[in-house]
Amino acid sequence: MNLLFLVTLFPLLGAVLLACFRRMPVNLAAIIGVGSMGLAALTTAWLGLAFFAADQTPYVQHLWNWVAVGDFRLGFDYRLDGLSLTMLGVITGVGFLIHLFASWYMREDLKDQTGYLYTRFFCYMNLFVFSMLVLVLGDNLMLMFLGWEGVGLCSYLLIGYYYRGEANAWAAFKAFIITRVGDVFLAIGMFLIWVQFGTLDIQTILIEAPSVLAEGALLTEVTALMLLGGAVGKSAQLPLQTWLADAMAGPTPVSALIHAATMVTAGVYLIARTHVLFELAPFTLELVGVIGMVTLLVAGFSALAQTDIKRVLAYSTMSQIGYMFLALGVQAYDAAIFHLMIHAFFKALLFLASGSVIIACHHEQNIFKMGGLAKQIPLAYACFLVGGAALAALPIVTAGFYSKDEILWLSFASGHTVLWLGALFGAFMTSVYTFRMIFVVFHGKANLHAHAPQGIAHHLPLVVLMVLSTFVGALITPPLAGVLPELEIDAGHATQIAVEVLAAIVAIVGVGIAAGLFLGRRRLMTSLVESEQGGRVWRFLHSAFGFDTLYDRLFVKPYLLVARLHRVDWIDALINLFPGLAKLANYGLSASQNGQMRGYAATFVLGATIVVAALVLG
Amino acid sequence: MNLTLTHLFAILPLIIVGITVVVVMLSAAWRRHHFLNATLTVIGLNLALASVVWVYFAGQGAVAPDLASSAVGFPTLVTPLVMIDGYALFYMALILVAALACSTLANAYLEGLDEHREEFYLLLLSSTMGAMLLVSSIHMVSLFLGLELMSVALYGMAAYTFKRRVSLESGIKYMVLSAVASSFLLFGMALLYAAYGTLEFASLGLRLVFEDSVGIWTLIGVGMMVIGLGFKLSIVPFHMWTPDVYEGAPAPVSAFLATVSKVAVFAVLVRFMIMSPTFDTKLHTVIAVLAALSMIVGNLLALGQTNLKRLLGYSSIAHLGYLLSAVVALRAGVTDGGGELSFTGQLVLETTGIYLATYVLTTLGAFGVVTLVSSPSRGQDVAQLHHFRGLFWRRPYLAVILTFMMLSLAGIPMTAGFIGKFYVLALNMNEELWWLAGTVVLGSAIGLYYYLRVMVSLYLAEPGEIQRDAAHDWGQRSGGVMVLIAALLTLLFGIYPQPLIDLVQAASPVGY
């Protein structure tokens, strides 16, 4: 257990090495970048064994005192318990596979985009993993916030990895600025917690919360709301969701690691970690569920009208995290974390497979320009089938079925009927847009010639993730007992089966509808889109409900207007008065320094006379 | 007079410097050899420095011959004129370090002269000896003796490159104005002697303490002494000579002037004010006004300055202004009820020591760079800002050092200058001298502008024409090594000032 620090040390070392020796050979950079992750994953496996051998007792490792000023004390403490171990497993396990895949992918990608450093990519990736690990291991909110900001930074750096493309730079700005809005809320939340608790230590807060915070009081609600603000920003939920789709400007492994499998789940982790605060704030807790439901519906509709393969996946990520938020809202915390883990598996699989498709199709990302790829790249096809099936939660064989249906069942059983209906409709949408994508990309007429990718670094991650996305992955049970409370359910077993069967039917029907609409010549869809009303709806969905335009009108334009109004800054003019005065005084005084000694002597005597006079007369 | 071996050991640093003067004089008379005489000077100064350390440690625990009552340190009174105590030894060490630095700088600089290079070291050593006498003096006579010994040699040094008109001019200006100042100082002493019949600081202090209200002649006497010493410290309005002399004198001499003479005079001023305290609000208000004026006027004058040596001269006016607020803090004396050193007294001594030490380091570094660029001397010194334009692209390390020195002068954290400025502000706060503290802040804000201006010019694109530049191997020459050490110490004390603070705390004057 005392090896806990190693799990963060390896990626950090990797990042430092890669940053220091920027011109190292590509192979060496790959070995360092992927190897550090492999070591971290091995450490995690060892930690997992030790954790279960020690009967799942939480373990805290105090590394050093971080801040000690008066009563304000912060330790650099890592905490290993069921929740952080689960996150650890996802981050290092899935992270390792993605790194491995990336070592292949970036080599291919950089053939067309010359002039970018291979080492820089892996440096950022390793640094990202380090930050994410600090985020989930940190035993106090400040340390968690360090990781939180670290992942934000790395996300920015990686989205803008191809910094010569202007759109990429803007996308990176957008992600950074919008998540910053959330971070400000989180910081305010931390201030509020500090004021009320006098500590930022998470465990102390959780234990003392019932006695410190009044349930349902305004301040309690505001505190929880601020934390939610942070979570919403990082996890790309309404209303701070607009950055995620643009974040796809980064290389595909980045999208897989950061914008699907790990970072965007930080908000889910935050709420699960501080769930006691949310339970004391019923309104906010309810809001968590509602935000989740609305986001999953909005994202589901938006995904239907996307043409870029990565944007489809981005919206699906948003909607799946919506499910997790919904689960958190109905206090089904372990269902949320379970779905987080399963989602990491299949979403990483889908993103990596899409990366494979993109490389195979010579950097084509528009799904309508693909088509008929099933025969040309069978491995990617298989990945998409398995991953898509898990995303759509097709019954029995897929992992997604077990995790998502648990959320559906628990939302039903806990009496949140509206949320349940929304989630059920979302499940239907999910299978429609998922299989729309699969049918469009892999079936029908072949529009271009794809070459099948080769190499163990390409195949291995895909195959492993494929296995994990089937029911095999669902056999892993996160050891969350004792960390997160279980939801008490009094509904019967028969009802549960009925609800699950209903969900299964919905998913299958979705596939059927997708098949009807998008297999073959797609005449119905074409005519729908080409009609005036249909086109308008399509554009509305394509722009993801026009949130970008809305925010542009609501925030960006007024902000720029205010900035323009302040171009002539009267405060500045006022302040500039002082330099002017100083300059004037300088001219006056400099004139006295004329080099004439008699003047100097006279000044001396005059000054002396005044001094003596002041002493005598004053 | 009863001189024993103990006394002679105590004044060993002074004796060694004195012997070195004679040796260098004889050696120069025997054979003109620049390197030999420079080496002899450096050896003498180093020996003196070593003897300072030796006296400090050997004297500790030894019974003081004349002042048996004092338990702290090893004060030795050598004749009624000279007191060798921790205070004197600390400032002697500081003076010797600065003199060493100046002689290494001068060595490279003088290479450019055709003849009479050797006499410079005579003057430098004599002046150093005067400064050392000054910091150990507790008597008006030794004060005046030390001051004149230091200054007279300095006139010669300022005018040393007399073929340049400005150098000669600066020497003459300094001499004539110094004479005026010295007459004020003498007159002040005379007034005090007339009033009390003593020239010793201590007995003067005893008489002053028992006086109910300070008499008008006493006030004028102390005031005139402050005027005389204030001239050497270039306190406004006695500052007019500073820029001209700094600019005209050869760069190593300017460095000497800015460090050794300032340290010595300020140290003796503080000692005088401590030993002969005048508890009169008028006097301290006047000093406070002079301090504030120096801060503001010094910084304002430097704003448009394009000559680095003049700029450093103006900056020294401001810095001495900051430091003078330490003298204002002496308005209530340095002892508490029981005769022990009060907190204020402790703070004043620490502020003085630390500020002077950091100021010396920084000034040496800054003038050192100017000297290195101007060495070996050929006509005018290279001190115009446009000469330094783009220095970073030619001599990156020198430019970084100069940048760092400017930061230190501006009092930016991580530099020694910050520690000094912090002490000054802390002292002002502690003494509740709010308006003076405000003036320090205002002065620093103005100062930042011209320090930054110097820095900016270092990193601009190089001008087209070929400039004179420091030698390629400046880092391997003694002057270059000295500048590097100054820069490193400035950084070290900026980050970890504790050793310096410990040193200054150990250097308390006799009786406290």
JSON list of C-alpha atoms in Angstrom, two decimals, chain A residues 579 581-583 585-586 589-597 599-601 603-609 611-612 614-618, chain B residues 172-173 176-177 180-181 184 216 219-220 223-224 227 231 237-241 243-244 282-283 286 290 297 300-301 303-304 310 314:
[
{"chain": "A", "resi": 579, "resn": "PRO", "atom": "CA", "xyz": [3.63, 59.81, -14.51]},
{"chain": "A", "resi": 581, "resn": "LEU", "atom": "CA", "xyz": [3.59, 64.93, -12.91]},
{"chain": "A", "resi": 582, "resn": "ALA", "atom": "CA", "xyz": [6.71, 62.90, -12.26]},
{"chain": "A", "resi": 583, "resn": "LYS", "atom": "CA", "xyz": [8.04, 63.79, -15.67]},
{"chain": "A", "resi": 585, "resn": "ALA", "atom": "CA", "xyz": [9.14, 67.32, -11.72]},
{"chain": "A", "resi": 586, "resn": "ASN", "atom": "CA", "xyz": [12.01, 65.53, -13.42]},
{"chain": "A", "resi": 589, "resn": "LEU", "atom": "CA", "xyz": [14.83, 69.20, -11.00]},
{"chain": "A", "resi": 590, "resn": "SER", "atom": "CA", "xyz": [17.14, 68.23, -13.86]},
{"chain": "A", "resi": 591, "resn": "ALA", "atom": "CA", "xyz": [17.45, 71.88, -14.76]},
{"chain": "A", "resi": 592, "resn": "SER", "atom": "CA", "xyz": [19.07, 72.45, -11.38]},
{"chain": "A", "resi": 593, "resn": "GLN", "atom": "CA", "xyz": [21.75, 69.89, -12.19]},
{"chain": "A", "resi": 594, "resn": "ASN", "atom": "CA", "xyz": [23.51, 72.24, -14.57]},
{"chain": "A", "resi": 595, "resn": "GLY", "atom": "CA", "xyz": [27.09, 71.37, -13.63]},
{"chain": "A", "resi": 596, "resn": "GLN", "atom": "CA", "xyz": [27.80, 74.83, -12.23]},
{"chain": "A", "resi": 597, "resn": "MET", "atom": "CA", "xyz": [29.61, 74.47, -8.95]},
{"chain": "A", "resi": 599, "resn": "GLY", "atom": "CA", "xyz": [25.01, 76.81, -8.01]},
{"chain": "A", "resi": 600, "resn": "TYR", "atom": "CA", "xyz": [25.69, 73.61, -6.12]},
{"chain": "A", "resi": 601, "resn": "ALA", "atom": "CA", "xyz": [27.43, 75.43, -3.31]},
{"chain": "A", "resi": 603, "resn": "THR", "atom": "CA", "xyz": [22.05, 75.21, -2.92]},
{"chain": "A", "resi": 604, "resn": "PHE", "atom": "CA", "xyz": [24.06, 73.55, -0.20]},
{"chain": "A", "resi": 605, "resn": "VAL", "atom": "CA", "xyz": [24.25, 76.70, 1.88]},
{"chain": "A", "resi": 606, "resn": "LEU", "atom": "CA", "xyz": [20.61, 77.54, 1.27]},
{"chain": "A", "resi": 607, "resn": "GLY", "atom": "CA", "xyz": [19.60, 74.04, 2.36]},
{"chain": "A", "resi": 608, "resn": "ALA", "atom": "CA", "xyz": [21.83, 74.22, 5.41]},
{"chain": "A", "resi": 609, "resn": "THR", "atom": "CA", "xyz": [20.36, 77.60, 6.33]},
{"chain": "A", "resi": 611, "resn": "VAL", "atom": "CA", "xyz": [17.74, 73.24, 8.20]},
{"chain": "A", "resi": 612, "resn": "VAL", "atom": "CA", "xyz": [19.33, 75.37, 10.89]},
{"chain": "A", "resi": 614, "resn": "ALA", "atom": "CA", "xyz": [13.99, 75.02, 11.15]},
{"chain": "A", "resi": 615, "resn": "LEU", "atom": "CA", "xyz": [15.90, 73.74, 14.15]},
{"chain": "A", "resi": 616, "resn": "VAL", "atom": "CA", "xyz": [16.09, 77.17, 15.77]},
{"chain": "A", "resi": 617, "resn": "LEU", "atom": "CA", "xyz": [12.66, 78.51, 14.95]},
{"chain": "A", "resi": 618, "resn": "GLY", "atom": "CA", "xyz": [10.52, 75.41, 14.49]},
{"chain": "B", "resi": 172, "resn": "ILE", "atom": "CA", "xyz": [37.65, 69.43, -8.04]},
{"chain": "B", "resi": 173, "resn": "LYS", "atom": "CA", "xyz": [33.93, 69.69, -7.54]},
{"chain": "B", "resi": 176, "resn": "VAL", "atom": "CA", "xyz": [35.53, 72.14, -3.02]},
{"chain": "B", "resi": 177, "resn": "LEU", "atom": "CA", "xyz": [32.07, 71.11, -1.93]},
{"chain": "B", "resi": 180, "resn": "VAL", "atom": "CA", "xyz": [32.22, 73.42, 2.57]},
{"chain": "B", "resi": 181, "resn": "ALA", "atom": "CA", "xyz": [30.64, 70.39, 4.18]},
{"chain": "B", "resi": 184, "resn": "PHE", "atom": "CA", "xyz": [29.87, 72.74, 8.67]},
{"chain": "B", "resi": 216, "resn": "ILE", "atom": "CA", "xyz": [19.56, 75.80, 21.09]},
{"chain": "B", "resi": 219, "resn": "LEU", "atom": "CA", "xyz": [20.57, 71.56, 18.47]},
{"chain": "B", "resi": 220, "resn": "ILE", "atom": "CA", "xyz": [22.44, 73.70, 15.98]},
{"chain": "B", "resi": 223, "resn": "GLY", "atom": "CA", "xyz": [22.18, 69.79, 13.09]},
{"chain": "B", "resi": 224, "resn": "MET", "atom": "CA", "xyz": [25.39, 71.07, 11.51]},
{"chain": "B", "resi": 227, "resn": "ILE", "atom": "CA", "xyz": [24.53, 68.57, 7.45]},
{"chain": "B", "resi": 231, "resn": "PHE", "atom": "CA", "xyz": [26.73, 65.89, 2.29]},
{"chain": "B", "resi": 237, "resn": "PRO", "atom": "CA", "xyz": [19.49, 69.23, -0.51]},
{"chain": "B", "resi": 238, "resn": "PHE", "atom": "CA", "xyz": [23.22, 68.47, -0.16]},
{"chain": "B", "resi": 239, "resn": "HIS", "atom": "CA", "xyz": [23.17, 66.08, -3.08]},
{"chain": "B", "resi": 240, "resn": "MET", "atom": "CA", "xyz": [23.98, 68.30, -6.03]},
{"chain": "B", "resi": 241, "resn": "TRP", "atom": "CA", "xyz": [27.52, 67.01, -6.47]},
{"chain": "B", "resi": 243, "resn": "PRO", "atom": "CA", "xyz": [25.63, 62.86, -10.35]},
{"chain": "B", "resi": 244, "resn": "ASP", "atom": "CA", "xyz": [28.50, 64.97, -11.66]},
{"chain": "B", "resi": 282, "resn": "LYS", "atom": "CA", "xyz": [12.42, 69.07, 15.91]},
{"chain": "B", "resi": 283, "resn": "LEU", "atom": "CA", "xyz": [15.71, 67.49, 14.97]},
{"chain": "B", "resi": 286, "resn": "VAL", "atom": "CA", "xyz": [13.98, 67.70, 10.10]},
{"chain": "B", "resi": 290, "resn": "LEU", "atom": "CA", "xyz": [15.42, 65.30, 4.56]},
{"chain": "B", "resi": 297, "resn": "VAL", "atom": "CA", "xyz": [13.99, 63.96, -5.44]},
{"chain": "B", "resi": 300, "resn": "LEU", "atom": "CA", "xyz": [12.56, 61.88, -9.79]},
{"chain": "B", "resi": 301, "resn": "LEU", "atom": "CA", "xyz": [15.96, 63.07, -10.98]},
{"chain": "B", "resi": 303, "resn": "LEU", "atom": "CA", "xyz": [13.68, 59.29, -14.37]},
{"chain": "B", "resi": 304, "resn": "GLY", "atom": "CA", "xyz": [14.95, 60.75, -17.61]},
{"chain": "B", "resi": 310, "resn": "ARG", "atom": "CA", "xyz": [24.56, 59.32, -13.27]},
{"chain": "B", "resi": 314, "resn": "TYR", "atom": "CA", "xyz": [20.64, 59.50, -8.39]}
]
